[in-house]
Short mmCIF file of C-alpha atoms in Angstrom, two decimals:
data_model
loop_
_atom_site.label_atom_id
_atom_site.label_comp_id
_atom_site.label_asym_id
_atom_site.label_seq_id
_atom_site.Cartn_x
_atom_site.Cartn_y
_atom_site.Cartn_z
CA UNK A 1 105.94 -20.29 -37.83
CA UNK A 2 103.51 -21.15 -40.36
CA UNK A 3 101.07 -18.51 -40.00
CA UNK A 4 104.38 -16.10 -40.60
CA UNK A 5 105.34 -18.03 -43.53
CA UNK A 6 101.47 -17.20 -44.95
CA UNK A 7 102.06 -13.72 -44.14
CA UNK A 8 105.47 -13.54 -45.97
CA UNK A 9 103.42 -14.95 -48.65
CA UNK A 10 100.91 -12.56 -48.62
CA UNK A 11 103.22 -9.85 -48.11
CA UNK A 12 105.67 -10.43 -50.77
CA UNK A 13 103.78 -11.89 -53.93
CA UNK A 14 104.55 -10.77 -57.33
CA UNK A 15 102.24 -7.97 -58.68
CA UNK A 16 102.14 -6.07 -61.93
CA UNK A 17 103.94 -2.96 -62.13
CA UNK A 18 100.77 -1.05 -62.73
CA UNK A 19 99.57 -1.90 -59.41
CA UNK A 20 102.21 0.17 -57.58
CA UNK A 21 102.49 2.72 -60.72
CA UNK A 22 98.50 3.54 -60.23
CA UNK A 23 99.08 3.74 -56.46
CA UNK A 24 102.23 6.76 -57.18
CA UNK A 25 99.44 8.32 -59.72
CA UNK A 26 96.46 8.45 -57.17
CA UNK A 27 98.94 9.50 -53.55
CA UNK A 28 100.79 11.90 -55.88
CA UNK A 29 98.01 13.23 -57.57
CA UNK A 30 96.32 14.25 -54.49
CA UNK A 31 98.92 14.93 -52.59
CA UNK A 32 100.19 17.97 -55.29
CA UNK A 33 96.41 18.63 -55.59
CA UNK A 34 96.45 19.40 -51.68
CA UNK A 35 99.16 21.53 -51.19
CA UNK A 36 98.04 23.57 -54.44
CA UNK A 37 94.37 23.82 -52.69
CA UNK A 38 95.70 24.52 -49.13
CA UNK A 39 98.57 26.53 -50.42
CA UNK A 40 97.30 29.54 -48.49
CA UNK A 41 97.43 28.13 -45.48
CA UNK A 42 100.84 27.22 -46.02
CA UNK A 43 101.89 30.19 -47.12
CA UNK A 44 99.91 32.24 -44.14
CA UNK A 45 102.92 30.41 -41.83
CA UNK A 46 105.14 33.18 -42.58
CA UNK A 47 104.33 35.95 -40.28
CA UNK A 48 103.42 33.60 -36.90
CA UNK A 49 105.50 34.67 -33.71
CA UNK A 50 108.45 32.27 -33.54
CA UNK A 51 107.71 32.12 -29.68
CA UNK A 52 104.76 29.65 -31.11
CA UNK A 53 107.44 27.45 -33.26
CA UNK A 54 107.67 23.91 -31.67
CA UNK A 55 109.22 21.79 -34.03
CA UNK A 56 107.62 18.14 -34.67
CA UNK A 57 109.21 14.63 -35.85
CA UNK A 58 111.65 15.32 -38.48
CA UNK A 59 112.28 18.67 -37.51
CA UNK A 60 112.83 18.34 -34.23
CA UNK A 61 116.26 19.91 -34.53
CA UNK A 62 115.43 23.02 -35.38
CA UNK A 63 115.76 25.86 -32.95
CA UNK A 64 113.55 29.14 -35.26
CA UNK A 65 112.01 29.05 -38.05
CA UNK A 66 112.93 28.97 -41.28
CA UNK A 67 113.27 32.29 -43.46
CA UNK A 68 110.48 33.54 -45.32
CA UNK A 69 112.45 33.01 -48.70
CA UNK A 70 112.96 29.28 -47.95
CA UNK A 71 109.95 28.47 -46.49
CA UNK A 72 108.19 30.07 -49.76
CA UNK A 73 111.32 27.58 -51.86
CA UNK A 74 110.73 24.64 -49.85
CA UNK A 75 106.57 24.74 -50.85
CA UNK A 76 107.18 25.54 -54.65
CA UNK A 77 110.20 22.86 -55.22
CA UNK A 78 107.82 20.30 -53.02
CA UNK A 79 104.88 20.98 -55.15
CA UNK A 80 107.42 20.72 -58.51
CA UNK A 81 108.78 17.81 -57.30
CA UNK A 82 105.09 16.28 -56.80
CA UNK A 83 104.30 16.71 -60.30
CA UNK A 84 107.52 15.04 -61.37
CA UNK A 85 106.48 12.06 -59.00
CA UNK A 86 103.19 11.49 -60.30
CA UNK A 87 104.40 11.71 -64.24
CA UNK A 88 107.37 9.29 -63.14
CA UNK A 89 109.44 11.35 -64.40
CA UNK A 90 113.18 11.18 -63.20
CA UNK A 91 111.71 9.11 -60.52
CA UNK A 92 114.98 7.69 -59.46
CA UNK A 93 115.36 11.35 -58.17
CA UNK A 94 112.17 13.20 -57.53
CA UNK A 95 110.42 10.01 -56.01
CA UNK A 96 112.43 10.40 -52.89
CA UNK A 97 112.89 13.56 -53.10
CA UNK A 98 108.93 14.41 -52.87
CA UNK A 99 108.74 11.97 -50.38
CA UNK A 100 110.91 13.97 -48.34
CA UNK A 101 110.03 17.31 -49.32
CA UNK A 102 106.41 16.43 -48.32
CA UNK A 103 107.47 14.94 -44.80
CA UNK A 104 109.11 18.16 -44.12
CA UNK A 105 106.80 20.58 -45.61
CA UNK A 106 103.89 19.01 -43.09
CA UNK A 107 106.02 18.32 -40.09
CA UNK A 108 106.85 22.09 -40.62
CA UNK A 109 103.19 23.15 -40.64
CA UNK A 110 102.66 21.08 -37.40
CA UNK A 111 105.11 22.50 -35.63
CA UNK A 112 103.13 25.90 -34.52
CA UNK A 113 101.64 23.83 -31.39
CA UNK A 114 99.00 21.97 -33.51
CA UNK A 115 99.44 18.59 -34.37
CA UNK A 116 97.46 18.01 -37.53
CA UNK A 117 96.27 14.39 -38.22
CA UNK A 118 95.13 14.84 -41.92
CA UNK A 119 98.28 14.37 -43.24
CA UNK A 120 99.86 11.48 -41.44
CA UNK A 121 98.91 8.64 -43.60
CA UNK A 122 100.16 10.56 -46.76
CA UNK A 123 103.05 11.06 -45.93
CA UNK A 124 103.92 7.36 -44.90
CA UNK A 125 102.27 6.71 -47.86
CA UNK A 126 104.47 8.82 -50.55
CA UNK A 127 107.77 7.88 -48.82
CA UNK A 128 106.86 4.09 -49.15
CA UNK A 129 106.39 5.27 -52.89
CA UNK A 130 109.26 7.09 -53.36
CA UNK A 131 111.97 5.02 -52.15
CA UNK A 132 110.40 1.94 -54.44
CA UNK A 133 110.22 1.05 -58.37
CA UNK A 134 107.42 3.01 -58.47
CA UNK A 135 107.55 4.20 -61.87
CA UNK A 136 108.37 0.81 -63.69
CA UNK A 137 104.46 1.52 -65.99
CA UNK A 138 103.03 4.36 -66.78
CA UNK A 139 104.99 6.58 -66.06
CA UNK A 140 107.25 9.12 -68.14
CA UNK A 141 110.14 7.18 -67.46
CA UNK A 142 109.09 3.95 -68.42
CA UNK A 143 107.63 5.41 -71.48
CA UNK A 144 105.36 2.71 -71.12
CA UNK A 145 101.49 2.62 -72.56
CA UNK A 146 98.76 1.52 -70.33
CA UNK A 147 98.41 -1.56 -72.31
CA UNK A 148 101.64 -2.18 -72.54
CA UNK A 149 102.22 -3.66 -68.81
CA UNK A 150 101.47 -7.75 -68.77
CA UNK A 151 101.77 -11.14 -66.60
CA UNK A 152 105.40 -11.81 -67.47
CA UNK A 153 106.34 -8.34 -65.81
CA UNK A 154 104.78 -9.57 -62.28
CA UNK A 155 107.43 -9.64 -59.74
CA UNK A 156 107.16 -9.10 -55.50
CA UNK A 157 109.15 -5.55 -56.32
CA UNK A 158 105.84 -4.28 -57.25
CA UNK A 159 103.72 -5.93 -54.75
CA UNK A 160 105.33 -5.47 -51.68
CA UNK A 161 105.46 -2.02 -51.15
CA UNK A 162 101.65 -1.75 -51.73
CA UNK A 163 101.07 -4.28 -49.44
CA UNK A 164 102.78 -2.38 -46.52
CA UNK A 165 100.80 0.58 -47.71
CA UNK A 166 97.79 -1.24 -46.74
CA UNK A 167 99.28 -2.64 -43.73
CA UNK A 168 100.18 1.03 -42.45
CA UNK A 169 96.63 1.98 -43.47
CA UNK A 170 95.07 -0.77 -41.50
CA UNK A 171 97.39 -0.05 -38.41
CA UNK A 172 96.34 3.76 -38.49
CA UNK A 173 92.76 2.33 -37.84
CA UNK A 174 93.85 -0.19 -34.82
CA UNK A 175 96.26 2.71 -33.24
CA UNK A 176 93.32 5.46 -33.59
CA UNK A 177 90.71 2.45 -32.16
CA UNK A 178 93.09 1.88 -29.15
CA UNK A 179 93.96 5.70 -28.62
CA UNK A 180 89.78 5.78 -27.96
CA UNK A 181 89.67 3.01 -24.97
CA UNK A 182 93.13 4.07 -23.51
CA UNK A 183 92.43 7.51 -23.28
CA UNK A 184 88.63 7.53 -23.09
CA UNK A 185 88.15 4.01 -21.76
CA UNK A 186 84.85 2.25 -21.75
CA UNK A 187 83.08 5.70 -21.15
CA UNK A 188 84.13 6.83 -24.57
CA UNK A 189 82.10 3.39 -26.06
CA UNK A 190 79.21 3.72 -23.45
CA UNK A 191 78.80 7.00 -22.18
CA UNK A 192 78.59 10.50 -23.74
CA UNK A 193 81.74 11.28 -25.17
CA UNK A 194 80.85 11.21 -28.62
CA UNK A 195 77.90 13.32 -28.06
CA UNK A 196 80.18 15.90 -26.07
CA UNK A 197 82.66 15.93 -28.97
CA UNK A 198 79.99 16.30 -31.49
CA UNK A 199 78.96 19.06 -29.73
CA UNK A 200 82.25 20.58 -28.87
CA UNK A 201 83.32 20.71 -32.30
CA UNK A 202 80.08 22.86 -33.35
CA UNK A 203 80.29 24.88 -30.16
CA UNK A 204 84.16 26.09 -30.68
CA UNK A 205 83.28 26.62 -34.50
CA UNK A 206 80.44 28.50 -33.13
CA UNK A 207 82.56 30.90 -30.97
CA UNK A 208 84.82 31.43 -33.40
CA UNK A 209 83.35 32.53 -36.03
CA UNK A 210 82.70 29.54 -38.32
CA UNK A 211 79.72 27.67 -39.25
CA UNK A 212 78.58 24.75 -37.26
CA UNK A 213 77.19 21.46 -38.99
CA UNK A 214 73.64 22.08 -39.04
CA UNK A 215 73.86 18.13 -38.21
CA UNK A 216 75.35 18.87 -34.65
CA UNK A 217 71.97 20.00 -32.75
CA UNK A 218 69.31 17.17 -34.28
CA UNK A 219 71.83 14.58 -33.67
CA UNK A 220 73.33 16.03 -29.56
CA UNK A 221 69.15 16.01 -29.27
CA UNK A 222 69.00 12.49 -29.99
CA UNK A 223 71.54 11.45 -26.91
CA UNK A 224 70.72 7.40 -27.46
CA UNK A 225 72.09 7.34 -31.10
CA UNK A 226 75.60 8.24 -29.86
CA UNK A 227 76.78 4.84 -27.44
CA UNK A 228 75.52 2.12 -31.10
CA UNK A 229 77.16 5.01 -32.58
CA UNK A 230 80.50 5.15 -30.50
CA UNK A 231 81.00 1.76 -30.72
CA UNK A 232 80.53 1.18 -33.94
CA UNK A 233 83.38 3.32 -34.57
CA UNK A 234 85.93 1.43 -32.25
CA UNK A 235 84.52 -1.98 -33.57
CA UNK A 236 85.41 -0.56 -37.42
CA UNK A 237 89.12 0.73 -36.14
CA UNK A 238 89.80 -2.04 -34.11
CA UNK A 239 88.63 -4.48 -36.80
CA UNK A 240 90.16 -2.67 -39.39
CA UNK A 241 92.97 -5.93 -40.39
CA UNK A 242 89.67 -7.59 -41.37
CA UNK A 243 90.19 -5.91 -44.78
CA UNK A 244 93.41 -7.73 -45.25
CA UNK A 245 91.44 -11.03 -45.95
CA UNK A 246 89.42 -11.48 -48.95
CA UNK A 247 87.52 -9.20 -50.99
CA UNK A 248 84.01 -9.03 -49.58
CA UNK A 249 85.66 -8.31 -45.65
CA UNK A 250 87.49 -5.52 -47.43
CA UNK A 251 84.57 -3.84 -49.60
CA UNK A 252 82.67 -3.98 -46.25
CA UNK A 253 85.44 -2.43 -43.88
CA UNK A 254 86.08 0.40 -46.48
CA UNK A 255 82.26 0.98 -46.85
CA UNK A 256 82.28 1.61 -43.21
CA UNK A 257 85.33 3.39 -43.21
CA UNK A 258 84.49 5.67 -45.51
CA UNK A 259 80.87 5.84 -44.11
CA UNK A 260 82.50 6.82 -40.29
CA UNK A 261 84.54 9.61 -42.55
CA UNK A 262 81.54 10.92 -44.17
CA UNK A 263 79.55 10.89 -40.95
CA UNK A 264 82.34 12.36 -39.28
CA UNK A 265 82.94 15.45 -42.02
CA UNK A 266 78.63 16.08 -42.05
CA UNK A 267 78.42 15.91 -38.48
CA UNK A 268 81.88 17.97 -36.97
CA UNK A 269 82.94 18.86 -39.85
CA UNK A 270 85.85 17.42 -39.44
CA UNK A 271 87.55 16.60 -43.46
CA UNK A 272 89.62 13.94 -43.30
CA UNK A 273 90.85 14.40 -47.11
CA UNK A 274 93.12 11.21 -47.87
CA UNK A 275 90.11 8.70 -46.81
CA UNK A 276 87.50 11.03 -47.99
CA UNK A 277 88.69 10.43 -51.47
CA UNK A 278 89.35 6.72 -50.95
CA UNK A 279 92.80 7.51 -51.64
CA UNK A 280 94.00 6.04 -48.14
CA UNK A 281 92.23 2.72 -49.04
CA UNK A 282 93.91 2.45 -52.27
CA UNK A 283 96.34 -0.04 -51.65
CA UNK A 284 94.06 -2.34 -50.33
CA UNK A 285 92.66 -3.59 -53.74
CA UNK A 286 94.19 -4.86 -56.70
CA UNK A 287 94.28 -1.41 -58.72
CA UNK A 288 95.82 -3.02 -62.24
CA UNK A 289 92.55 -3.94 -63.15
CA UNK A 290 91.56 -0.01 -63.16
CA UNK A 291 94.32 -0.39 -66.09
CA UNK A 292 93.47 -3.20 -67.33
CA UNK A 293 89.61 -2.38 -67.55
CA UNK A 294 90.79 0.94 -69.55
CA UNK A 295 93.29 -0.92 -72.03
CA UNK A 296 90.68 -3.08 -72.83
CA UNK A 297 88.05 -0.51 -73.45
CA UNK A 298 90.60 0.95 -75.95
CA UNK A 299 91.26 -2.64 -77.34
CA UNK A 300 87.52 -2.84 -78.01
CA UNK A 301 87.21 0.06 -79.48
CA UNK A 302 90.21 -0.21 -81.94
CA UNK A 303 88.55 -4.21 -82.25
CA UNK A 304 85.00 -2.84 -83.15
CA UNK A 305 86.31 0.15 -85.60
CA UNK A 306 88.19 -3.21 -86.78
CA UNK A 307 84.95 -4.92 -87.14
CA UNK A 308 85.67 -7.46 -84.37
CA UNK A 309 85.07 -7.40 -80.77
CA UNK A 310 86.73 -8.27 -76.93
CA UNK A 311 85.48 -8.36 -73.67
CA UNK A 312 85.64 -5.31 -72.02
CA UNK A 313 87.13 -7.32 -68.92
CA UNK A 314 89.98 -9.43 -68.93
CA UNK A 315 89.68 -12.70 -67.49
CA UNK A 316 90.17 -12.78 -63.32
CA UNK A 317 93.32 -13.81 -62.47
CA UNK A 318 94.22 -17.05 -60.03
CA UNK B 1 98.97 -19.46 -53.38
CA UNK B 2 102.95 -18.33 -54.17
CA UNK B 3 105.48 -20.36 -53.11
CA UNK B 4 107.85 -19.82 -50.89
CA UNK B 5 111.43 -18.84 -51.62
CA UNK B 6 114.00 -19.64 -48.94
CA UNK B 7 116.45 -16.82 -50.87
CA UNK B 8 114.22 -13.97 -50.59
CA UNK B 9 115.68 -10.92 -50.47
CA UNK B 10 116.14 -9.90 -47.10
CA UNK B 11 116.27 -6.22 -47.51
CA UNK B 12 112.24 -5.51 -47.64
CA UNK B 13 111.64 -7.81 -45.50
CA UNK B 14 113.73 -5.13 -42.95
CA UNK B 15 112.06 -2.39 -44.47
CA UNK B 16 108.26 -3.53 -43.80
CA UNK B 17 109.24 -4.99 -40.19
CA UNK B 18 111.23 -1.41 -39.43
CA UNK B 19 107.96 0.50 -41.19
CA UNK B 20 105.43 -1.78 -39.56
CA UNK B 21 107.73 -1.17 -35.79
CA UNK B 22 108.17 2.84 -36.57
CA UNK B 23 104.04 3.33 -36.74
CA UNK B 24 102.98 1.37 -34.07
CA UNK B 25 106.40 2.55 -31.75
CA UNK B 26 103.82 5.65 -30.83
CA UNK B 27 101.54 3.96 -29.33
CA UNK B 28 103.84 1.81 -27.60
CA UNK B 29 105.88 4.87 -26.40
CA UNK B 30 102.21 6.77 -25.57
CA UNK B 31 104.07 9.35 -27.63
CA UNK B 32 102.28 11.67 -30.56
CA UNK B 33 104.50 13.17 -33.13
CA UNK B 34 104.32 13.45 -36.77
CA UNK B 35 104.02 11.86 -39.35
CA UNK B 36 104.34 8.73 -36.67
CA UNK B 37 100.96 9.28 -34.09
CA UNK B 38 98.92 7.19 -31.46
CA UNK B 39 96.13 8.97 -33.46
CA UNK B 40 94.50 10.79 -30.84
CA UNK B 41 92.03 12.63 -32.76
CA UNK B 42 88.69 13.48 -30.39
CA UNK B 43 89.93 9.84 -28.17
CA UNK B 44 89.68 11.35 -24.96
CA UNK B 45 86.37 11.54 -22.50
CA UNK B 46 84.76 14.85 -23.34
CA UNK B 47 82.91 16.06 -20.38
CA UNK B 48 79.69 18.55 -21.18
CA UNK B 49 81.28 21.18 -19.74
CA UNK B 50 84.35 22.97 -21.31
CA UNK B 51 86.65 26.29 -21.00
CA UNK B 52 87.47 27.71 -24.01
CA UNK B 53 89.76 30.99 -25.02
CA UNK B 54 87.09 32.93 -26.98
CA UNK B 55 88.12 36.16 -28.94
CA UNK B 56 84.85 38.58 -29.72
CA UNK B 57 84.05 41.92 -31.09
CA UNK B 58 82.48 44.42 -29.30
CA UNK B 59 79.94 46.55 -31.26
CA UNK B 60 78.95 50.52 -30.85
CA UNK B 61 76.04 49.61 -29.41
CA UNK B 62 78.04 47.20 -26.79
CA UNK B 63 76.72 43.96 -28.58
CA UNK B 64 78.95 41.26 -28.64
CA UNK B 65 79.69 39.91 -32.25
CA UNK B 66 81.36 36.93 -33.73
CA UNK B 67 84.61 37.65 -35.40
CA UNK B 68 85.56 35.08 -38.32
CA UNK B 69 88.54 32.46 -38.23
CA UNK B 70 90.67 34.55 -40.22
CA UNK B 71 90.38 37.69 -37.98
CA UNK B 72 91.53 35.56 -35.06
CA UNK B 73 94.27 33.93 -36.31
CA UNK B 74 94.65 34.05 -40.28
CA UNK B 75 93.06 31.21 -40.82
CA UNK B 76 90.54 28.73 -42.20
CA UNK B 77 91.09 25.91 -39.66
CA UNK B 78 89.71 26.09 -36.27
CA UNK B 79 91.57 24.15 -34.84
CA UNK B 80 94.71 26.45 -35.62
CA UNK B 81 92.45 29.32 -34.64
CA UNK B 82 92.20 27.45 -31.07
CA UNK B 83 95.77 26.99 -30.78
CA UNK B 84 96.93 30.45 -31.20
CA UNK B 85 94.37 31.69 -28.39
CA UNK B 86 95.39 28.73 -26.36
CA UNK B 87 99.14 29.76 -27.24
CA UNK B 88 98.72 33.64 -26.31
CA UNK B 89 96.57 33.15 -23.34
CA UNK B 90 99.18 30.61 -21.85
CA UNK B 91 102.20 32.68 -22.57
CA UNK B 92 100.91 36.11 -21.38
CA UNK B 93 100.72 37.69 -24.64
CA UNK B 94 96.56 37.97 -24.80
CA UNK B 95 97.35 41.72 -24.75
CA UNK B 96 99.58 41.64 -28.32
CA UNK B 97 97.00 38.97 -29.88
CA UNK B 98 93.87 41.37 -28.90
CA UNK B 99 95.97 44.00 -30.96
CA UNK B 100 96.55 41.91 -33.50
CA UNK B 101 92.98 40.73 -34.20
CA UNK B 102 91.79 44.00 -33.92
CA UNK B 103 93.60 45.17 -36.76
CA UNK B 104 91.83 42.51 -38.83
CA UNK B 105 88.28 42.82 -37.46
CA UNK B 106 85.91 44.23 -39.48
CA UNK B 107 83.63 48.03 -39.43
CA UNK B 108 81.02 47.68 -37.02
CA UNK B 109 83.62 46.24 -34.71
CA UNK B 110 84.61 49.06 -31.99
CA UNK B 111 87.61 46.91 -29.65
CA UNK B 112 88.21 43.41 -29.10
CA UNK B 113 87.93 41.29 -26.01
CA UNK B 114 89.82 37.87 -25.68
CA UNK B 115 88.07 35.84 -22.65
CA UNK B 116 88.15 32.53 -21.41
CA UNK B 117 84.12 31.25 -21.01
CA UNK B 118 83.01 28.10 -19.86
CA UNK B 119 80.01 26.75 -21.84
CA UNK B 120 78.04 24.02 -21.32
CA UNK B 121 78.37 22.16 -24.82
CA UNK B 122 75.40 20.40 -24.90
CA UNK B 123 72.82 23.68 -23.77
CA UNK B 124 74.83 25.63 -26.19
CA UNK B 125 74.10 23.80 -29.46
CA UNK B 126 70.21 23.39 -28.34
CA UNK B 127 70.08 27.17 -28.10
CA UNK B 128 69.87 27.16 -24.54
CA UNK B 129 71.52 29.26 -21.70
CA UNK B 130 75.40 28.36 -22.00
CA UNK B 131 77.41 30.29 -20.78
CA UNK B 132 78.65 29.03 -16.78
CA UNK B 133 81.79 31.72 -16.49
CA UNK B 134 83.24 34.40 -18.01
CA UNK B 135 86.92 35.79 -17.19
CA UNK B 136 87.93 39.03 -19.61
CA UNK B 137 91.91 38.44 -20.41
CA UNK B 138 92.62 41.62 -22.70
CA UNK B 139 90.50 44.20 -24.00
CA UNK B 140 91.62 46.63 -26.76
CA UNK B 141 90.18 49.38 -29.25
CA UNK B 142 90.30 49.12 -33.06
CA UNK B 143 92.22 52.20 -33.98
CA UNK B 144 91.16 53.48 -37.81
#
């Protein structure tokens, strides 16, 4: 009972607005940035057989596909809506209205009998934005300046939904640690697995008609690298709620994090966007103090064409 | 340390249990959908050898050639490029996907052949003798 009452605690104390507000600018941001870049292959949907159309999660429902005029709709009010989002502007409307475009806009690209993993933690990631008061600070809306957000404006409304963001981060980790022993078992940790994927991955982009990591064949020579190598990675999934306590266990799981997503992209290349750009950590530090550190950059600067100066950072908070 | 309220709201307190509950439930269910997923990205035990759906081009000269992602299957991702061989081959329609890719292969390509080859992975990426079997699915000329 305690040890629930500490994680009630943890879960719902007060934050600044601009902690949430800079975690809708950041999944927003990229999220219209990455359906601008992969636009084409969004677009390049219309045209597939609808014999290959096997609708996923949300869509399940469906029976064909959709037309060629709403599919092309759907992708241009989604990527609207997006922009709208990350300005906070009329968020009471296009927050959860992104949200949802964006679930169904990627459930609908997954459902031609490839199940894409990029865009899973996104997309949990935006609805938990959109349905919450998301664009309190900086945002259009709010009308708010950076500099403008302070202590008195703390409340859990802010904090919460950022903390299950991290939670749902963390648990994407332990669920992709556990898929590795229940489906690979201990051979995946010990044996050659990891070699044989490595090598799969260039061998398949080899045969058809991409570019293999140059990586792939100095690494598959060095078989003995790949069982530290393999279980490093389930140790880092599986120990991924490590980040949830204090700052130096989470600076040192999202080094490795993003170090096992680096590897993974030089090696395979294998992109793995969202973590890539550290978005999918995000919500795992206190991001005010990004705002913070740039209101009082502009407060010095004002201070010193003033003739007086502040520190650049604000005192740590308790 | 915050204290604790005994009138917090109980709504997010739902929402975060039902969130928390509605990613894990895959796992749970052994079930992979989307967005929710067990996250079985490259989990299973890869053995060295593999069969793979392979679409080539087939030169004047009778040299085989690579053909790029997007002249299989419109595309930049491979593994989309897998799934739609996969997806032909399984459903008997190698035949219509040869003529498809054919009309996208390049010049020095004279027909198209979609097989399925099994490779041994690890020979193949140290430049070594690969290839274990070869069955030929479809075959078709590139009509200019």
């Amino acid at each position: 009972m305690r040890s629930l009452g500490r994680a009630s605690d943890w879960m719902f104390a007060p934050a600044p607005p601009t902690r949430l507000a800079l975690f809708r600018i950041l999944v927003g941001l990229f999220a219209t940035t990455y359906l601008g870049v992969r636009l084409p292959a969004f677009v390049s949907l219309v045209g597939d057989p609808s014999s290959d159309f096997e609708p996923v999660g949300v869509l399940w429902w469906m029976s064909e596909p959709l037309p060629d005029g709403v599919w092309y709709a759907l992708l241009a009010f989604t990527i609207a809506s997006g922009l709208a989002f990350t300005a906070g502007a009329l968020f009471r409307w296009t927050g959860p209205l992104f949200a949802v475009l964006l679930l169904v806009v990627t459930s609908y690209r997954s459902s031609w009998g490839q199940l894409l993993h990029f865009e899973n933690l996104l997309v949990i990631h935006a609805l938990i934005i959109g349905f919450s008061r998301s664009a309190r600070a900086l945002s259009v809306d709010g009308r708010r300046p950076l500099a403008a957000t302070d202590q008195a404006d703390t409340d859990a409304v802010y904090g919460w939904p950022v903390r299950l963001a991290a939670l749902v981060t963390v648990s994407t980790y332990v669920l992709a640690g556990t898929a590795k022993l229940r489906y690979g078992g201990l051979d995946w940790v010990l044996g050659d697995s990891l070699r044989n994927h490595v090598a799969y991955s260039a061998v398949r982009l080899e045969l058809l008609g991409g570019t293999p990591s140059p990586l792939a064949a100095p690494l598959v020579e060095r078989a003995w690298i790949f069982p530290p190598l393999a279980f490093t990675t389930v140790v880092l999934e599986l120990g991924a709620p490590i980040a949830l306590f204090g700052r130096r266990k989470r600076n040192a799981w999202v080094v490795g994090a993003w170090l096992f997503h680096a590897g993974v992209a030089a090696a395979m290349f294998v992109v793995f966007p969202y973590p890539l750009f550290l978005i999918a950590f995000a919500p795992l530090f206190e991001l005010e103090r990004i705002a913070e550190r740039f209101s009082a950059i502009r407060r010095n600067r004002r201070s010193a064409a003033a003739g007086t100066a502040v520190p650049v950072l604000p005192p740590r908070r308790p | 340390m915050v204290p604790r309220s005994g009138r917090r709201n109980r709504f997010p307190v739902l929402i975060v249990v039902l969130v928390v509950a509605a990613v894990v439930a895959p796992a749970v269910r052994d079930r992979a959908s989307f967005p929710l997923s067990t996250y079985p990205i490259y989990a299973d035990s890869r053995p060295r050898s593999v069969t793979l759906n392979v679409a080539v081009g087939i030169g004047r000269d009778g040299s085989t050639r690579p053909l790029s992602l997007d002249a299989i299957a419109d595309t930049d991702d491979p593994l989309i490029a897998q799934s739609t061989l996969d997806r032909a081959v399984s459903s008997g329609r190698a035949e219509e996907l040869c003529l498809i890719i054919a009309t996208r292969a390049g010049p020095e390509v004279e027909s198209v052949e979609i097989a399925r080859e099994r490779h041994d992975l690890i020979d193949r990426v140290l430049d070594e003798d690969s290839l274990r079997s070869r069955d030929l699915l479809a075959r078709c000329e590139v009509i200019r």
